[in-house]
């Protein structure tokens, strides 16, 4: 799996990125087929996020398991950290590959770069179909009007953002809700001490990326709370 930077290009930390680059160059890149869903999985990897990063790493396989019967899922990891570093992997088709990649990335101090994540998702969706964007974070340190403008463009392309917030930061909540609304997606909060809730949210969003609204409706009818929550919000 190769690696590229979301556009616009972000500054890279050369001293510590070598092992990550080497891993990505060797990992297998599986191209998405027409029957598979494509999902962008974006995370805040600034220093405060390490515990939640570790939790997300341990449960991300739920996205692949929950969509296997629907035809499968290809996931691209996007993360930001440090001073202007924002990076994206190629699409991978299994939890083992994504988990191995995440295990090689350590969180570093820095400010949020949600705008770069949204612009990258916009570029990817123009190049090929993207079923959904999942974003996990706990803060927002950018201009909301700029984020909203890009989110609106994503919404016009039909890419729903599922914004999952750890904690109760009010600025983050306002921004995440607005991004979700403008894309026709959904917002949910979770507590890092309850990983099952995040796992359920990831599974439901991944199911949407592959099967669309109909799959969420099916899961909601079967009693899945996360599916019902997302379904109650998506446009």
PDB file of C-alpha atoms in Angstrom:
ATOM      1  CA  UNK A   1       0.000   0.000   0.000  1.00  0.00           C
ATOM      2  CA  UNK A   2       1.514   3.289  -1.063  1.00  0.00           C
ATOM      3  CA  UNK A   3       0.833   6.573   0.642  1.00  0.00           C
ATOM      4  CA  UNK A   4       0.077  10.073  -0.500  1.00  0.00           C
ATOM      5  CA  UNK A   5      -0.694  13.382   1.134  1.00  0.00           C
ATOM      6  CA  UNK A   6      -4.191  14.860   0.939  1.00  0.00           C
ATOM      7  CA  UNK A   7      -4.315  17.977  -1.181  1.00  0.00           C
ATOM      8  CA  UNK A   8      -3.194  20.652  -0.598  1.00  0.00           C
ATOM      9  CA  UNK A   9       0.187  19.097   0.259  1.00  0.00           C
ATOM     10  CA  UNK A  10       0.964  19.033   3.970  1.00  0.00           C
ATOM     11  CA  UNK A  11       4.382  19.359   5.565  1.00  0.00           C
ATOM     12  CA  UNK A  12       5.849  15.969   6.427  1.00  0.00           C
ATOM     13  CA  UNK A  13       8.124  14.983   9.296  1.00  0.00           C
ATOM     14  CA  UNK A  14      10.932  13.127   7.498  1.00  0.00           C
ATOM     15  CA  UNK A  15      12.793  11.892  10.565  1.00  0.00           C
ATOM     16  CA  UNK A  16      10.008   9.693  11.891  1.00  0.00           C
ATOM     17  CA  UNK A  17       7.981   8.886   8.750  1.00  0.00           C
ATOM     18  CA  UNK A  18      10.491   6.428   7.235  1.00  0.00           C
ATOM     19  CA  UNK A  19       9.148   3.271   8.917  1.00  0.00           C
ATOM     20  CA  UNK A  20       5.582   4.237   8.007  1.00  0.00           C
ATOM     21  CA  UNK A  21       6.539   4.884   4.377  1.00  0.00           C
ATOM     22  CA  UNK A  22       8.385   1.575   4.187  1.00  0.00           C
ATOM     23  CA  UNK A  23       5.385  -0.303   5.539  1.00  0.00           C
ATOM     24  CA  UNK A  24       2.999   1.428   3.179  1.00  0.00           C
ATOM     25  CA  UNK A  25       5.215   0.738   0.160  1.00  0.00           C
ATOM     26  CA  UNK A  26       5.204  -2.982   0.925  1.00  0.00           C
ATOM     27  CA  UNK A  27       1.549  -3.380   1.875  1.00  0.00           C
ATOM     28  CA  UNK A  28      -0.887  -4.704  -0.667  1.00  0.00           C
ATOM     29  CA  UNK A  29      -3.146  -2.278  -2.480  1.00  0.00           C
ATOM     30  CA  UNK A  30      -6.430  -3.880  -3.440  1.00  0.00           C
ATOM     31  CA  UNK A  31      -8.416  -1.891  -5.963  1.00  0.00           C
ATOM     32  CA  UNK A  32     -12.091  -1.408  -5.279  1.00  0.00           C
ATOM     33  CA  UNK A  33     -14.452  -3.229  -7.596  1.00  0.00           C
ATOM     34  CA  UNK A  34     -17.946  -2.188  -8.582  1.00  0.00           C
ATOM     35  CA  UNK A  35     -19.434  -4.538  -5.992  1.00  0.00           C
ATOM     36  CA  UNK A  36     -17.393  -3.189  -3.103  1.00  0.00           C
ATOM     37  CA  UNK A  37     -17.957  -0.100  -1.020  1.00  0.00           C
ATOM     38  CA  UNK A  38     -15.278   2.554  -0.515  1.00  0.00           C
ATOM     39  CA  UNK A  39     -14.968   4.355   2.800  1.00  0.00           C
ATOM     40  CA  UNK A  40     -12.622   7.081   4.032  1.00  0.00           C
ATOM     41  CA  UNK A  41     -11.749   6.501   7.701  1.00  0.00           C
ATOM     42  CA  UNK A  42     -10.294   9.719   9.140  1.00  0.00           C
ATOM     43  CA  UNK A  43      -8.914  10.243  12.635  1.00  0.00           C
ATOM     44  CA  UNK A  44      -7.412  13.037  14.673  1.00  0.00           C
ATOM     45  CA  UNK A  45      -3.958  11.754  15.681  1.00  0.00           C
ATOM     46  CA  UNK A  46      -2.893  14.692  17.829  1.00  0.00           C
ATOM     47  CA  UNK A  47      -1.416  13.896  21.225  1.00  0.00           C
ATOM     48  CA  UNK A  48      -4.666  13.841  23.222  1.00  0.00           C
ATOM     49  CA  UNK A  49      -5.985  11.141  20.930  1.00  0.00           C
ATOM     50  CA  UNK A  50      -3.649   8.219  21.718  1.00  0.00           C
ATOM     51  CA  UNK A  51      -6.071   6.268  23.950  1.00  0.00           C
ATOM     52  CA  UNK A  52      -8.886   6.598  21.424  1.00  0.00           C
ATOM     53  CA  UNK A  53      -6.532   5.839  18.525  1.00  0.00           C
ATOM     54  CA  UNK A  54      -5.626   2.584  20.264  1.00  0.00           C
ATOM     55  CA  UNK A  55      -9.301   1.816  20.814  1.00  0.00           C
ATOM     56  CA  UNK A  56     -10.178   2.535  17.180  1.00  0.00           C
ATOM     57  CA  UNK A  57      -7.320   0.285  16.097  1.00  0.00           C
ATOM     58  CA  UNK A  58      -8.686  -2.579  18.173  1.00  0.00           C
ATOM     59  CA  UNK A  59     -12.248  -2.333  16.806  1.00  0.00           C
ATOM     60  CA  UNK A  60     -11.807  -1.158  13.210  1.00  0.00           C
ATOM     61  CA  UNK A  61     -12.145  -4.735  11.966  1.00  0.00           C
ATOM     62  CA  UNK A  62     -15.857  -4.458  12.766  1.00  0.00           C
ATOM     63  CA  UNK A  63     -16.280  -2.347   9.618  1.00  0.00           C
ATOM     64  CA  UNK A  64     -14.990  -5.162   7.418  1.00  0.00           C
ATOM     65  CA  UNK A  65     -16.850  -7.921   9.229  1.00  0.00           C
ATOM     66  CA  UNK A  66     -20.183  -6.153   9.095  1.00  0.00           C
ATOM     67  CA  UNK A  67     -19.967  -5.546   5.335  1.00  0.00           C
ATOM     68  CA  UNK A  68     -18.524  -8.890   4.192  1.00  0.00           C
ATOM     69  CA  UNK A  69     -21.931 -10.314   3.252  1.00  0.00           C
ATOM     70  CA  UNK A  70     -22.747  -7.175   1.245  1.00  0.00           C
ATOM     71  CA  UNK A  71     -19.790  -7.571  -1.112  1.00  0.00           C
ATOM     72  CA  UNK A  72     -16.966  -6.154   0.958  1.00  0.00           C
ATOM     73  CA  UNK A  73     -15.377  -2.847   1.849  1.00  0.00           C
ATOM     74  CA  UNK A  74     -12.233  -0.960   0.886  1.00  0.00           C
ATOM     75  CA  UNK A  75     -11.050   1.578   3.466  1.00  0.00           C
ATOM     76  CA  UNK A  76      -8.606   4.445   3.202  1.00  0.00           C
ATOM     77  CA  UNK A  77      -6.999   5.720   6.403  1.00  0.00           C
ATOM     78  CA  UNK A  78      -6.539   9.494   6.707  1.00  0.00           C
ATOM     79  CA  UNK A  79      -4.948  11.072   9.763  1.00  0.00           C
ATOM     80  CA  UNK A  80      -3.321  14.303  10.882  1.00  0.00           C
ATOM     81  CA  UNK A  81      -0.893  15.107  13.670  1.00  0.00           C
ATOM     82  CA  UNK A  82       2.095  17.271  14.557  1.00  0.00           C
ATOM     83  CA  UNK A  83       2.910  20.454  12.664  1.00  0.00           C
ATOM     84  CA  UNK A  84       0.856  20.328   9.473  1.00  0.00           C
ATOM     85  CA  UNK A  85       1.226  16.588   8.850  1.00  0.00           C
ATOM     86  CA  UNK A  86      -1.830  15.114   7.155  1.00  0.00           C
ATOM     87  CA  UNK A  87      -1.532  11.809   5.355  1.00  0.00           C
ATOM     88  CA  UNK A  88      -3.640   9.236   3.540  1.00  0.00           C
ATOM     89  CA  UNK A  89      -3.080   5.580   2.758  1.00  0.00           C
ATOM     90  CA  UNK A  90      -4.292   3.751  -0.300  1.00  0.00           C
ATOM     91  CA  UNK A  91      -7.488   1.751  -0.008  1.00  0.00           C
ATOM     92  CA  UNK A  92      -7.129  -1.589   1.779  1.00  0.00           C
ATOM     93  CA  UNK A  93      -9.592  -4.447   1.842  1.00  0.00           C
ATOM     94  CA  UNK A  94      -9.171  -6.004   5.286  1.00  0.00           C
ATOM     95  CA  UNK A  95      -8.953  -5.198   8.966  1.00  0.00           C
ATOM     96  CA  UNK A  96      -5.582  -6.898   9.350  1.00  0.00           C
ATOM     97  CA  UNK A  97      -3.910  -4.518   6.910  1.00  0.00           C
ATOM     98  CA  UNK A  98      -5.553  -1.428   8.335  1.00  0.00           C
ATOM     99  CA  UNK A  99      -4.816  -2.508  11.899  1.00  0.00           C
ATOM    100  CA  UNK A 100      -1.149  -3.109  11.076  1.00  0.00           C
ATOM    101  CA  UNK A 101      -0.907   0.343   9.559  1.00  0.00           C
ATOM    102  CA  UNK A 102      -2.529   2.006  12.550  1.00  0.00           C
ATOM    103  CA  UNK A 103      -0.201   0.181  14.944  1.00  0.00           C
ATOM    104  CA  UNK A 104       2.768   1.922  13.339  1.00  0.00           C
ATOM    105  CA  UNK A 105       1.429   5.438  13.846  1.00  0.00           C
ATOM    106  CA  UNK A 106       1.931   7.304  17.116  1.00  0.00           C
ATOM    107  CA  UNK A 107      -0.038  10.394  18.029  1.00  0.00           C
ATOM    108  CA  UNK A 108       1.815  13.720  18.232  1.00  0.00           C
ATOM    109  CA  UNK A 109       0.907  17.147  19.499  1.00  0.00           C
ATOM    110  CA  UNK A 110      -0.661  19.596  17.072  1.00  0.00           C
ATOM    111  CA  UNK A 111      -3.789  21.415  16.017  1.00  0.00           C
ATOM    112  CA  UNK A 112      -6.752  19.999  14.170  1.00  0.00           C
ATOM    113  CA  UNK A 113      -6.684  19.795  10.357  1.00  0.00           C
ATOM    114  CA  UNK A 114     -10.268  18.839   9.611  1.00  0.00           C
ATOM    115  CA  UNK A 115     -10.296  21.116   6.577  1.00  0.00           C
ATOM    116  CA  UNK A 116      -7.555  19.060   4.928  1.00  0.00           C
ATOM    117  CA  UNK A 117      -9.482  15.871   5.637  1.00  0.00           C
ATOM    118  CA  UNK A 118     -12.631  17.270   4.014  1.00  0.00           C
ATOM    119  CA  UNK A 119     -10.746  18.588   0.978  1.00  0.00           C
ATOM    120  CA  UNK A 120      -9.041  15.229   0.555  1.00  0.00           C
ATOM    121  CA  UNK A 121     -12.409  13.465   0.694  1.00  0.00           C
ATOM    122  CA  UNK A 122     -13.641  15.892  -1.942  1.00  0.00           C
ATOM    123  CA  UNK A 123     -10.702  15.071  -4.237  1.00  0.00           C
ATOM    124  CA  UNK A 124     -11.172  11.318  -3.761  1.00  0.00           C
ATOM    125  CA  UNK A 125     -14.903  11.501  -4.462  1.00  0.00           C
ATOM    126  CA  UNK A 126     -14.262  13.390  -7.684  1.00  0.00           C
ATOM    127  CA  UNK A 127     -11.825  10.698  -8.794  1.00  0.00           C
ATOM    128  CA  UNK A 128     -14.121   7.762  -7.934  1.00  0.00           C
ATOM    129  CA  UNK A 129     -17.163   6.846  -5.902  1.00  0.00           C
ATOM    130  CA  UNK A 130     -16.778   7.185  -2.123  1.00  0.00           C
ATOM    131  CA  UNK A 131     -19.571   5.627  -0.089  1.00  0.00           C
ATOM    132  CA  UNK A 132     -19.025   7.678   3.064  1.00  0.00           C
ATOM    133  CA  UNK A 133     -16.555   9.542   5.253  1.00  0.00           C
ATOM    134  CA  UNK A 134     -16.109   8.583   8.905  1.00  0.00           C
ATOM    135  CA  UNK A 135     -14.332  11.102  11.123  1.00  0.00           C
ATOM    136  CA  UNK A 136     -13.329  10.525  14.761  1.00  0.00           C
ATOM    137  CA  UNK A 137     -12.058  13.382  16.898  1.00  0.00           C
ATOM    138  CA  UNK A 138     -12.549  15.426  20.039  1.00  0.00           C
ATOM    139  CA  UNK A 139     -11.712  19.016  19.065  1.00  0.00           C
ATOM    140  CA  UNK A 140     -12.045  21.692  16.385  1.00  0.00           C
ATOM    141  CA  UNK A 141      -9.540  24.556  16.088  1.00  0.00           C
ATOM    142  CA  UNK A 142     -10.382  25.902  12.624  1.00  0.00           C
ATOM    143  CA  UNK A 143     -12.779  28.351  10.999  1.00  0.00           C
ATOM    144  CA  UNK A 144     -16.191  26.756  10.934  1.00  0.00           C
ATOM    145  CA  UNK A 145     -17.350  28.697   7.883  1.00  0.00           C
ATOM    146  CA  UNK A 146     -14.456  27.291   5.835  1.00  0.00           C
ATOM    147  CA  UNK A 147     -15.227  23.740   7.001  1.00  0.00           C
ATOM    148  CA  UNK A 148     -18.893  24.258   6.211  1.00  0.00           C
ATOM    149  CA  UNK A 149     -18.143  25.384   2.660  1.00  0.00           C
ATOM    150  CA  UNK A 150     -16.171  22.210   1.916  1.00  0.00           C
ATOM    151  CA  UNK A 151     -18.759  20.051   3.659  1.00  0.00           C
ATOM    152  CA  UNK A 152     -21.413  21.571   1.419  1.00  0.00           C
ATOM    153  CA  UNK A 153     -19.399  20.557  -1.648  1.00  0.00           C
ATOM    154  CA  UNK A 154     -19.147  17.014  -0.318  1.00  0.00           C
ATOM    155  CA  UNK A 155     -22.885  16.961   0.176  1.00  0.00           C
ATOM    156  CA  UNK A 156     -23.447  17.998  -3.441  1.00  0.00           C
ATOM    157  CA  UNK A 157     -21.371  15.003  -4.522  1.00  0.00           C
ATOM    158  CA  UNK A 158     -23.424  12.691  -2.323  1.00  0.00           C
ATOM    159  CA  UNK A 159     -20.676  11.889   0.198  1.00  0.00           C
ATOM    160  CA  UNK A 160     -22.151  11.713   3.692  1.00  0.00           C
ATOM    161  CA  UNK A 161     -19.900  12.466   6.662  1.00  0.00           C
ATOM    162  CA  UNK A 162     -20.419  10.460   9.830  1.00  0.00           C
ATOM    163  CA  UNK A 163     -18.886  12.625  12.548  1.00  0.00           C
ATOM    164  CA  UNK A 164     -18.144  10.778  15.790  1.00  0.00           C
ATOM    165  CA  UNK A 165     -17.069  12.894  18.760  1.00  0.00           C
ATOM    166  CA  UNK A 166     -15.303  11.757  21.882  1.00  0.00           C
ATOM    167  CA  UNK A 167     -16.123  13.982  24.839  1.00  0.00           C
ATOM    168  CA  UNK A 168     -18.290  17.062  25.082  1.00  0.00           C
ATOM    169  CA  UNK A 169     -16.273  19.967  23.690  1.00  0.00           C
ATOM    170  CA  UNK A 170     -18.907  22.470  22.578  1.00  0.00           C
ATOM    171  CA  UNK A 171     -16.962  23.914  19.633  1.00  0.00           C
ATOM    172  CA  UNK A 172     -16.300  20.423  18.294  1.00  0.00           C
ATOM    173  CA  UNK A 173     -19.921  19.422  18.738  1.00  0.00           C
ATOM    174  CA  UNK A 174     -21.167  22.464  16.846  1.00  0.00           C
ATOM    175  CA  UNK A 175     -18.727  21.886  13.986  1.00  0.00           C
ATOM    176  CA  UNK A 176     -19.278  18.136  13.742  1.00  0.00           C
ATOM    177  CA  UNK A 177     -23.054  18.525  13.736  1.00  0.00           C
ATOM    178  CA  UNK A 178     -22.866  21.173  11.016  1.00  0.00           C
ATOM    179  CA  UNK A 179     -20.546  19.087   8.821  1.00  0.00           C
ATOM    180  CA  UNK A 180     -22.848  16.106   9.219  1.00  0.00           C
ATOM    181  CA  UNK A 181     -25.917  18.210   8.401  1.00  0.00           C
ATOM    182  CA  UNK A 182     -24.405  19.803   5.300  1.00  0.00           C
ATOM    183  CA  UNK A 183     -23.337  16.442   3.881  1.00  0.00           C
ATOM    184  CA  UNK A 184     -26.601  14.731   4.768  1.00  0.00           C
ATOM    185  CA  UNK A 185     -24.688  12.520   7.203  1.00  0.00           C
ATOM    186  CA  UNK A 186     -24.976  11.995  10.941  1.00  0.00           C
ATOM    187  CA  UNK A 187     -23.370  12.984  14.246  1.00  0.00           C
ATOM    188  CA  UNK A 188     -22.892  10.897  17.362  1.00  0.00           C
ATOM    189  CA  UNK A 189     -20.927  11.215  20.585  1.00  0.00           C
ATOM    190  CA  UNK A 190     -19.169   8.388  22.377  1.00  0.00           C
ATOM    191  CA  UNK A 191     -17.211   7.775  25.554  1.00  0.00           C
ATOM    192  CA  UNK A 192     -13.762   6.191  25.277  1.00  0.00           C
ATOM    193  CA  UNK A 193     -14.605   4.019  28.278  1.00  0.00           C
ATOM    194  CA  UNK A 194     -17.359   2.319  26.246  1.00  0.00           C
ATOM    195  CA  UNK A 195     -15.705   0.967  23.073  1.00  0.00           C
ATOM    196  CA  UNK A 196     -18.761  -1.077  22.083  1.00  0.00           C
ATOM    197  CA  UNK A 197     -20.677   2.081  21.189  1.00  0.00           C
ATOM    198  CA  UNK A 198     -17.941   3.271  18.831  1.00  0.00           C
ATOM    199  CA  UNK A 199     -17.674  -0.210  17.314  1.00  0.00           C
ATOM    200  CA  UNK A 200     -21.417  -0.204  16.638  1.00  0.00           C
ATOM    201  CA  UNK A 201     -21.249   3.269  15.078  1.00  0.00           C
ATOM    202  CA  UNK A 202     -18.368   2.254  12.805  1.00  0.00           C
ATOM    203  CA  UNK A 203     -20.217  -0.874  11.737  1.00  0.00           C
ATOM    204  CA  UNK A 204     -23.388   1.056  10.931  1.00  0.00           C
ATOM    205  CA  UNK A 205     -21.553   3.741   8.942  1.00  0.00           C
ATOM    206  CA  UNK A 206     -19.609   1.084   7.028  1.00  0.00           C
ATOM    207  CA  UNK A 207     -22.855  -0.721   6.255  1.00  0.00           C
ATOM    208  CA  UNK A 208     -24.191   2.507   4.782  1.00  0.00           C
ATOM    209  CA  UNK A 209     -21.028   2.964   2.671  1.00  0.00           C
ATOM    210  CA  UNK A 210     -21.664  -0.405   1.019  1.00  0.00           C
ATOM    211  CA  UNK A 211     -25.443  -0.842   1.060  1.00  0.00           C
ATOM    212  CA  UNK A 212     -26.781   2.681   1.353  1.00  0.00           C
ATOM    213  CA  UNK A 213     -29.924   3.724   3.181  1.00  0.00           C
ATOM    214  CA  UNK A 214     -31.666   0.425   2.486  1.00  0.00           C
ATOM    215  CA  UNK A 215     -29.032  -1.489   4.466  1.00  0.00           C
ATOM    216  CA  UNK A 216     -29.314   0.906   7.388  1.00  0.00           C
ATOM    217  CA  UNK A 217     -33.084   0.468   7.337  1.00  0.00           C
ATOM    218  CA  UNK A 218     -32.694  -3.306   7.393  1.00  0.00           C
ATOM    219  CA  UNK A 219     -30.348  -3.135  10.367  1.00  0.00           C
ATOM    220  CA  UNK A 220     -32.611  -0.681  12.163  1.00  0.00           C
ATOM    221  CA  UNK A 221     -35.556  -3.031  11.634  1.00  0.00           C
ATOM    222  CA  UNK A 222     -33.478  -5.785  13.257  1.00  0.00           C
ATOM    223  CA  UNK A 223     -33.042  -3.609  16.336  1.00  0.00           C
ATOM    224  CA  UNK A 224     -29.556  -2.152  15.867  1.00  0.00           C
ATOM    225  CA  UNK A 225     -29.460   1.056  17.888  1.00  0.00           C
ATOM    226  CA  UNK A 226     -26.537   2.615  15.999  1.00  0.00           C
ATOM    227  CA  UNK A 227     -28.284   2.040  12.685  1.00  0.00           C
ATOM    228  CA  UNK A 228     -31.434   3.695  14.022  1.00  0.00           C
ATOM    229  CA  UNK A 229     -29.445   6.674  15.300  1.00  0.00           C
ATOM    230  CA  UNK A 230     -27.715   7.280  11.959  1.00  0.00           C
ATOM    231  CA  UNK A 231     -30.893   6.651   9.991  1.00  0.00           C
ATOM    232  CA  UNK A 232     -32.778   9.252  12.040  1.00  0.00           C
ATOM    233  CA  UNK A 233     -30.360  11.934  10.821  1.00  0.00           C
ATOM    234  CA  UNK A 234     -29.207  11.152   7.283  1.00  0.00           C
ATOM    235  CA  UNK A 235     -30.717  13.129   4.463  1.00  0.00           C
TER     236      UNK A 235
END
